[in-house]
Amino acid sequence: MPTYFKPRCLREPADGQGIGIHLMRVQGPLPDGSDPAQYELLLYRGEDRFGAMGLSGGSNRLAQENGKREWIDTIDMSHAVTLKHVLKFKKDLHSDEDDLSFLRRFSLAVLHTITEGSRRLDDMCVIIFTSQAALNEIGISPSDQALLPGGDTPILAELFIPGRPDGPRPDTAGR
């Protein structure tokens, strides 16, 4: 049975398979781009801490097209050690879900957790990417990898959040 992930859960699902993901700390990227954003996450099962992990941000940029602005932020899960860490959660949960499905659902839950409460004037797209080498190292077949979008840089999860007219102004808040 697949595990149910939820950002900052307020209630447990009836089957007790829910894992709450809490964003504990964010360190923004340095202005010169020399150090990416860092995210620290805690996982809970009910009231009990289930695990922890840190993720590094990748590139971020502002895209403009037809007068519309969109921030594109990435999170890097391109190292096999990171994917193995996530799959350890799968093992600890006794999940019978296949590895790639678990990684994709976990990644999407992380994106929901990180973007929870975002209020921006501009659109925002957040992407978690990995690498073919990391997927190969953890045993994901090339045919399964071909199902992922992104080509040479496979995308595990992507979340688009439309801008809000009442969000912060780009000239005062930047992002």
Coordinates of N, CA and C in Angstrom, one line a residue:
M1 N 0.8 -1.2 0.0 CA 0.0 0.0 0.0 C 0.9 1.2 0.0
P2 N 0.6 2.2 -0.9 CA 1.4 3.4 -0.9 C 1.3 4.2 0.4
T3 N 2.3 4.9 0.7 CA 2.3 5.8 1.9 C 1.7 7.1 1.5
Y4 N 1.0 7.7 2.5 CA 0.4 9.0 2.2 C 1.2 10.1 2.8
F5 N 1.7 11.0 2.0 CA 2.5 12.1 2.5 C 1.7 13.3 2.5
K6 N 1.9 14.1 3.5 CA 1.2 15.4 3.6 C 2.1 16.5 4.2
P7 N 2.0 17.6 3.6 CA 2.8 18.7 4.2 C 2.1 19.2 5.5
R8 N 2.9 19.4 6.6 CA 2.4 19.9 7.8 C 1.0 19.4 8.2
C9 N 0.9 18.1 8.4 CA -0.4 17.5 8.5 C -1.1 18.0 9.8
L10 N -2.4 18.1 9.7 CA -3.2 18.4 10.8 C -4.0 17.2 11.4
R11 N -4.1 16.2 10.6 CA -4.8 15.0 11.1 C -4.2 13.8 10.4
E12 N -4.3 12.7 11.0 CA -3.8 11.4 10.5 C -4.8 10.7 9.6
P13 N -4.4 10.1 8.5 CA -5.4 9.3 7.8 C -5.7 8.1 8.6
A14 N -6.9 7.5 8.3 CA -7.4 6.4 9.1 C -6.5 5.2 9.2
D15 N -5.7 4.9 8.1 CA -4.8 3.7 8.1 C -3.5 3.9 8.8
G16 N -3.2 5.1 9.3 CA -2.0 5.3 10.0 C -0.7 5.2 9.2
Q17 N -0.9 5.3 7.8 CA 0.3 5.3 6.9 C 0.8 6.7 6.6
G18 N 0.2 7.7 7.2 CA 0.6 9.0 6.8 C 1.9 9.5 7.4
I19 N 2.6 10.2 6.6 CA 3.9 10.8 7.0 C 3.8 12.3 6.8
G20 N 3.9 13.1 7.9 CA 3.9 14.5 7.8 C 5.3 15.0 7.5
I21 N 5.4 16.0 6.6 CA 6.7 16.5 6.3 C 6.7 18.0 6.7
H22 N 7.6 18.4 7.5 CA 7.7 19.7 8.1 C 9.0 20.4 7.6
L23 N 8.9 21.6 7.1 CA 10.0 22.4 6.7 C 10.5 23.1 8.0
M24 N 11.7 22.7 8.4 CA 12.2 23.2 9.7 C 13.1 24.4 9.5
R25 N 13.8 24.5 8.4 CA 14.8 25.6 8.2 C 15.0 25.7 6.7
V26 N 15.1 27.0 6.3 CA 15.5 27.3 4.9 C 16.6 28.3 5.0
Q27 N 17.7 28.1 4.3 CA 18.7 29.1 4.2 C 18.7 29.5 2.7
G28 N 18.5 30.7 2.5 CA 18.4 31.2 1.1 C 19.8 31.2 0.4
P29 N 19.8 31.2 -0.9 CA 21.0 31.2 -1.6 C 21.8 32.5 -1.4
L30 N 23.1 32.4 -1.4 CA 23.9 33.7 -1.3 C 23.7 34.5 -2.6
P31 N 23.7 35.8 -2.4 CA 23.5 36.7 -3.6 C 24.4 36.5 -4.8
D32 N 25.6 36.0 -4.5 CA 26.5 35.8 -5.6 C 26.4 34.4 -6.3
G33 N 25.4 33.6 -5.7 CA 25.2 32.3 -6.3 C 26.2 31.2 -5.9
S34 N 27.1 31.6 -5.0 CA 28.2 30.6 -4.6 C 27.7 29.5 -3.7
D35 N 26.5 29.7 -3.1 CA 26.0 28.7 -2.2 C 24.5 28.6 -2.4
P36 N 24.0 27.5 -2.8 CA 22.5 27.4 -3.1 C 21.7 27.4 -1.9
A37 N 20.4 27.5 -2.1 CA 19.5 27.4 -0.9 C 19.6 26.0 -0.3
Q38 N 19.3 25.9 1.0 CA 19.4 24.7 1.7 C 18.0 24.5 2.5
Y39 N 17.5 23.3 2.4 CA 16.2 23.0 3.0 C 16.4 21.9 4.0
E40 N 15.9 22.1 5.3 CA 16.0 21.0 6.3 C 14.5 20.6 6.6
L41 N 14.3 19.3 6.4 CA 13.0 18.7 6.6 C 13.0 17.7 7.7
L42 N 11.8 17.6 8.4 CA 11.6 16.6 9.4 C 10.4 15.8 9.0
L43 N 10.4 14.5 9.2 CA 9.3 13.7 8.8 C 8.7 13.1 10.1
Y44 N 7.4 13.1 10.2 CA 6.7 12.6 11.4 C 5.7 11.6 11.0
R45 N 5.5 10.6 11.9 CA 4.4 9.6 11.8 C 3.6 9.8 13.0
G46 N 2.5 10.4 12.9 CA 1.7 10.8 14.1 C 2.5 11.8 14.9
E47 N 2.8 11.6 16.2 CA 3.5 12.5 17.0 C 5.0 12.1 17.0
D48 N 5.4 11.0 16.4 CA 6.8 10.5 16.5 C 7.6 11.0 15.3
R49 N 8.8 11.4 15.6 CA 9.7 11.8 14.5 C 10.1 10.6 13.8
F50 N 10.0 10.6 12.5 CA 10.3 9.4 11.7 C 11.6 9.5 11.0
G51 N 12.0 10.7 10.6 CA 13.3 10.9 9.9 C 13.5 12.4 9.6
A52 N 14.7 12.6 9.1 CA 15.1 14.0 8.7 C 15.9 13.9 7.5
M53 N 16.0 15.0 6.8 CA 16.8 15.1 5.6 C 17.1 16.5 5.2
G54 N 18.1 16.8 4.5 CA 18.5 18.1 4.0 C 18.5 18.0 2.5
L55 N 18.1 19.0 1.8 CA 18.2 19.1 0.3 C 18.8 20.4 -0.1
S56 N 19.6 20.4 -1.2 CA 20.2 21.6 -1.7 C 19.4 22.2 -2.9
G57 N 19.3 23.5 -2.9 CA 18.6 24.1 -4.1 C 19.6 24.0 -5.3
G58 N 19.0 24.1 -6.4 CA 19.8 24.2 -7.6 C 19.7 25.6 -8.1
S59 N 19.6 25.7 -9.4 CA 19.6 27.1 -10.0 C 18.2 27.7 -9.8
N60 N 18.1 29.0 -9.8 CA 16.9 29.7 -9.8 C 17.0 30.9 -10.8
R61 N 15.9 31.1 -11.5 CA 16.0 32.2 -12.5 C 14.6 32.8 -12.7
L62 N 14.6 34.0 -13.3 CA 13.3 34.6 -13.6 C 13.1 34.5 -15.1
A63 N 12.0 34.0 -15.5 CA 11.7 33.9 -16.9 C 10.6 34.9 -17.2
Q64 N 10.7 35.6 -18.3 CA 9.7 36.6 -18.7 C 9.2 36.3 -20.2
E65 N 7.9 36.2 -20.3 CA 7.4 35.9 -21.7 C 6.0 36.6 -21.8
N66 N 5.9 37.4 -22.8 CA 4.6 38.1 -23.1 C 4.2 38.9 -21.9
G67 N 5.1 39.6 -21.2 CA 4.8 40.4 -20.1 C 4.5 39.7 -18.8
K68 N 4.6 38.4 -18.8 CA 4.3 37.6 -17.6 C 5.7 37.1 -17.0
R69 N 5.8 37.2 -15.7 CA 7.0 36.8 -15.0 C 6.8 35.5 -14.3
E70 N 7.8 34.6 -14.3 CA 7.7 33.3 -13.6 C 9.1 33.0 -13.0
W71 N 9.1 32.8 -11.7 CA 10.3 32.3 -11.0 C 10.4 30.8 -11.2
I72 N 11.6 30.3 -11.6 CA 11.8 28.9 -11.7 C 12.9 28.5 -10.8
D73 N 12.5 27.8 -9.7 CA 13.5 27.3 -8.7 C 13.7 25.8 -8.8
T74 N 14.9 25.3 -8.6 CA 15.1 23.9 -8.6 C 15.7 23.4 -7.3
I75 N 15.5 22.1 -7.1 CA 16.0 21.4 -5.9 C 16.8 20.2 -6.5
D76 N 18.0 20.0 -6.0 CA 18.9 19.0 -6.5 C 18.8 17.7 -5.8
M77 N 18.3 16.6 -6.4 CA 18.4 15.3 -5.9 C 19.1 14.4 -6.8
S78 N 20.2 14.9 -7.4 CA 21.0 14.2 -8.4 C 22.1 13.3 -7.9
H79 N 22.1 13.1 -6.6 CA 23.2 12.2 -6.1 C 22.5 10.9 -5.5
A80 N 23.1 9.8 -5.8 CA 22.5 8.5 -5.4 C 22.3 8.5 -3.9
V81 N 23.2 9.1 -3.1 CA 23.1 9.0 -1.7 C 21.8 9.6 -1.2
T82 N 21.4 10.7 -1.9 CA 20.1 11.4 -1.5 C 18.9 10.4 -1.8
L83 N 18.9 9.8 -3.0 CA 17.8 8.9 -3.4 C 17.8 7.7 -2.5
K84 N 19.0 7.2 -2.1 CA 19.0 6.0 -1.2 C 18.5 6.4 0.2
H85 N 18.7 7.7 0.6 CA 18.2 8.1 1.9 C 16.6 8.1 1.9
V86 N 16.1 8.6 0.8 CA 14.6 8.6 0.6 C 14.1 7.2 0.6
L87 N 14.8 6.3 -0.1 CA 14.3 4.9 -0.2 C 14.5 4.2 1.1
K88 N 15.3 4.7 2.0 CA 15.4 4.1 3.4 C 14.1 4.3 4.1
F89 N 13.5 5.5 3.9 CA 12.2 5.8 4.5 C 11.2 4.8 3.9
K90 N 11.2 4.5 2.7 CA 10.3 3.5 2.0 C 10.4 2.2 2.7
K91 N 11.7 1.8 2.9 CA 11.9 0.5 3.6 C 11.4 0.5 5.0
D92 N 11.7 1.6 5.8 CA 11.2 1.7 7.1 C 9.7 1.7 7.2
L93 N 9.0 2.1 6.2 CA 7.6 2.2 6.2 C 7.0 0.8 5.7
H94 N 7.8 -0.1 5.3 CA 7.4 -1.4 4.7 C 6.4 -1.2 3.5
S95 N 6.8 -0.2 2.7 CA 6.0 0.1 1.5 C 6.3 -0.9 0.4
D96 N 5.2 -1.4 -0.2 CA 5.4 -2.3 -1.4 C 5.4 -1.5 -2.7
E97 N 5.4 -0.2 -2.6 CA 5.4 0.6 -3.8 C 6.7 0.5 -4.5
D98 N 6.7 0.6 -5.9 CA 8.0 0.6 -6.6 C 8.8 1.8 -6.3
D99 N 10.1 1.7 -6.4 CA 11.0 2.8 -5.9 C 10.8 4.1 -6.7
L100 N 10.6 4.1 -8.0 CA 10.4 5.3 -8.7 C 9.1 6.0 -8.3
S101 N 8.1 5.3 -8.2 CA 6.8 5.9 -7.7 C 7.0 6.5 -6.4
F102 N 7.6 5.8 -5.5 CA 7.8 6.4 -4.1 C 8.7 7.7 -4.2
L103 N 9.7 7.7 -5.0 CA 10.6 8.9 -5.1 C 9.8 10.0 -5.7
R104 N 9.0 9.8 -6.6 CA 8.2 10.8 -7.3 C 7.2 11.4 -6.3
R105 N 6.5 10.5 -5.6 CA 5.4 11.0 -4.7 C 6.1 11.8 -3.5
F106 N 7.2 11.2 -3.0 CA 7.9 11.9 -1.9 C 8.4 13.3 -2.4
S107 N 8.9 13.4 -3.6 CA 9.4 14.6 -4.1 C 8.3 15.7 -4.2
L108 N 7.1 15.2 -4.7 CA 6.0 16.1 -4.9 C 5.5 16.6 -3.5
A109 N 5.5 15.8 -2.5 CA 5.2 16.2 -1.1 C 6.2 17.2 -0.6
V110 N 7.4 17.0 -0.9 CA 8.4 18.0 -0.5 C 8.2 19.4 -1.1
L111 N 7.8 19.4 -2.4 CA 7.5 20.6 -3.1 C 6.3 21.3 -2.5
H112 N 5.3 20.5 -2.1 CA 4.1 21.1 -1.5 C 4.5 21.7 -0.1
T113 N 5.4 21.0 0.6 CA 5.8 21.5 1.9 C 6.6 22.8 1.8
I114 N 7.5 22.8 0.9 CA 8.4 24.0 0.7 C 7.6 25.2 0.2
T115 N 6.6 25.0 -0.6 CA 5.9 26.1 -1.2 C 4.6 26.5 -0.4
E116 N 4.3 25.8 0.6 CA 3.1 26.0 1.4 C 3.1 27.5 1.9
G117 N 2.0 28.1 1.6 CA 1.8 29.5 2.0 C 2.5 30.5 1.1
S118 N 3.0 30.1 0.0 CA 3.6 31.1 -0.9 C 2.6 32.1 -1.4
R119 N 3.0 33.3 -1.3 CA 2.2 34.4 -1.8 C 3.1 35.4 -2.6
R120 N 3.1 35.2 -3.9 CA 3.9 36.0 -4.8 C 3.1 36.6 -5.9
L121 N 3.5 37.8 -6.3 CA 2.8 38.4 -7.4 C 3.1 37.6 -8.7
D122 N 4.3 37.1 -8.8 CA 4.7 36.4 -10.0 C 4.4 34.9 -9.9
D123 N 4.2 34.3 -11.0 CA 4.1 32.8 -11.1 C 5.4 32.2 -10.5
M124 N 5.2 30.9 -10.1 CA 6.4 30.2 -9.5 C 6.3 28.8 -10.0
C125 N 7.4 28.2 -10.4 CA 7.5 26.8 -10.7 C 8.7 26.3 -10.0
V126 N 8.5 25.2 -9.2 CA 9.6 24.6 -8.4 C 9.7 23.2 -8.9
I127 N 11.0 22.8 -9.2 CA 11.3 21.5 -9.8 C 12.3 20.7 -9.0
I128 N 12.1 19.4 -8.7 CA 13.1 18.6 -8.2 C 13.6 17.7 -9.3
F129 N 14.9 17.8 -9.5 CA 15.5 17.0 -10.6 C 16.5 16.0 -10.0
T130 N 16.9 15.0 -10.8 CA 17.8 14.0 -10.4 C 18.8 13.8 -11.6
S131 N 19.5 12.7 -11.6 CA 20.4 12.4 -12.7 C 20.2 11.0 -13.1
Q132 N 20.5 10.7 -14.4 CA 20.5 9.3 -14.8 C 21.4 8.5 -14.1
A133 N 22.6 9.0 -13.8 CA 23.6 8.2 -13.1 C 23.1 7.8 -11.7
A134 N 22.5 8.7 -11.0 CA 21.9 8.4 -9.6 C 20.8 7.3 -9.7
L135 N 20.0 7.5 -10.7 CA 18.9 6.5 -10.9 C 19.5 5.1 -11.3
N136 N 20.5 5.1 -12.1 CA 21.1 3.9 -12.5 C 21.7 3.2 -11.2
E137 N 22.4 4.0 -10.4 CA 23.1 3.5 -9.2 C 22.1 2.8 -8.2
I138 N 20.8 3.4 -8.1 CA 19.9 2.8 -7.2 C 19.0 1.7 -7.9
G139 N 19.3 1.4 -9.2 CA 18.6 0.3 -9.8 C 17.4 0.6 -10.6
I140 N 17.2 1.9 -10.9 CA 16.0 2.3 -11.8 C 16.4 2.0 -13.2
S141 N 15.7 1.2 -13.9 CA 16.0 0.8 -15.3 C 15.9 2.0 -16.2
P142 N 16.7 1.9 -17.3 CA 16.6 3.0 -18.3 C 15.2 3.1 -18.9
S143 N 14.5 2.0 -19.1 CA 13.2 2.1 -19.6 C 12.2 2.8 -18.7
D144 N 12.4 2.6 -17.4 CA 11.6 3.4 -16.4 C 12.0 4.8 -16.3
Q145 N 13.3 5.1 -16.5 CA 13.8 6.5 -16.5 C 13.2 7.2 -17.7
A146 N 13.0 6.5 -18.8 CA 12.5 7.2 -20.0 C 11.1 7.7 -19.8
L147 N 10.4 7.2 -18.7 CA 9.0 7.7 -18.4 C 9.1 9.1 -17.7
L148 N 10.2 9.5 -17.2 CA 10.3 10.8 -16.5 C 10.5 11.9 -17.5
P149 N 9.9 13.1 -17.3 CA 10.2 14.2 -18.2 C 11.6 14.8 -17.8
G150 N 12.2 15.5 -18.7 CA 13.4 16.2 -18.5 C 14.6 15.7 -19.2
G151 N 14.5 14.5 -19.9 CA 15.6 14.0 -20.7 C 16.8 13.7 -19.9
D152 N 18.0 14.3 -20.2 CA 19.2 14.0 -19.5 C 19.2 14.4 -18.0
T153 N 18.3 15.3 -17.7 CA 18.1 15.7 -16.3 C 16.7 15.4 -15.9
P154 N 16.5 14.1 -15.5 CA 15.1 13.7 -15.1 C 14.5 14.5 -14.0
I155 N 13.2 14.8 -14.2 CA 12.4 15.5 -13.2 C 11.6 14.6 -12.4
L156 N 11.8 14.6 -11.1 CA 11.0 13.8 -10.2 C 9.7 14.4 -9.9
A157 N 9.7 15.7 -9.7 CA 8.4 16.4 -9.4 C 8.5 17.9 -9.9
E158 N 7.4 18.4 -10.2 CA 7.3 19.8 -10.6 C 6.0 20.4 -10.1
L159 N 6.0 21.6 -9.6 CA 4.8 22.2 -9.0 C 4.8 23.6 -9.5
F160 N 3.7 24.0 -10.1 CA 3.4 25.3 -10.6 C 2.4 26.0 -9.7
I161 N 2.8 27.2 -9.3 CA 1.9 28.0 -8.4 C 1.7 29.4 -9.1
P162 N 0.4 29.6 -9.5 CA 0.2 30.9 -10.2 C 0.4 32.1 -9.2
G163 N 0.8 33.2 -9.7 CA 1.0 34.4 -8.9 C -0.4 34.9 -8.4
R164 N -0.3 35.7 -7.4 CA -1.5 36.2 -6.8 C -1.5 37.8 -6.9
P165 N -2.6 38.3 -7.3 CA -2.6 39.8 -7.4 C -2.3 40.5 -6.1
D166 N -2.6 39.9 -5.0 CA -2.3 40.5 -3.7 C -1.0 40.1 -3.1
G167 N -0.1 39.4 -3.9 CA 1.2 39.0 -3.4 C 2.1 40.2 -3.3
P168 N 3.4 39.9 -2.8 CA 4.3 41.0 -2.7 C 4.7 41.5 -4.0
R169 N 5.0 42.8 -4.1 CA 5.4 43.5 -5.3 C 6.8 43.1 -5.6
P170 N 7.2 42.8 -6.9 CA 8.5 42.4 -7.3 C 9.6 43.4 -7.0
D171 N 9.2 44.7 -7.0 CA 10.2 45.7 -6.7 C 10.5 45.9 -5.2
T172 N 9.7 45.3 -4.4 CA 9.9 45.4 -2.9 C 10.4 44.1 -2.3
A173 N 9.9 43.0 -2.9 CA 10.2 41.7 -2.3 C 11.1 40.9 -3.1
G174 N 11.2 41.2 -4.4 CA 12.1 40.4 -5.3 C 11.5 39.1 -5.6
R175 N 11.3 38.2 -4.6 CA 10.8 36.9 -4.9 C 9.8 36.6 -3.9

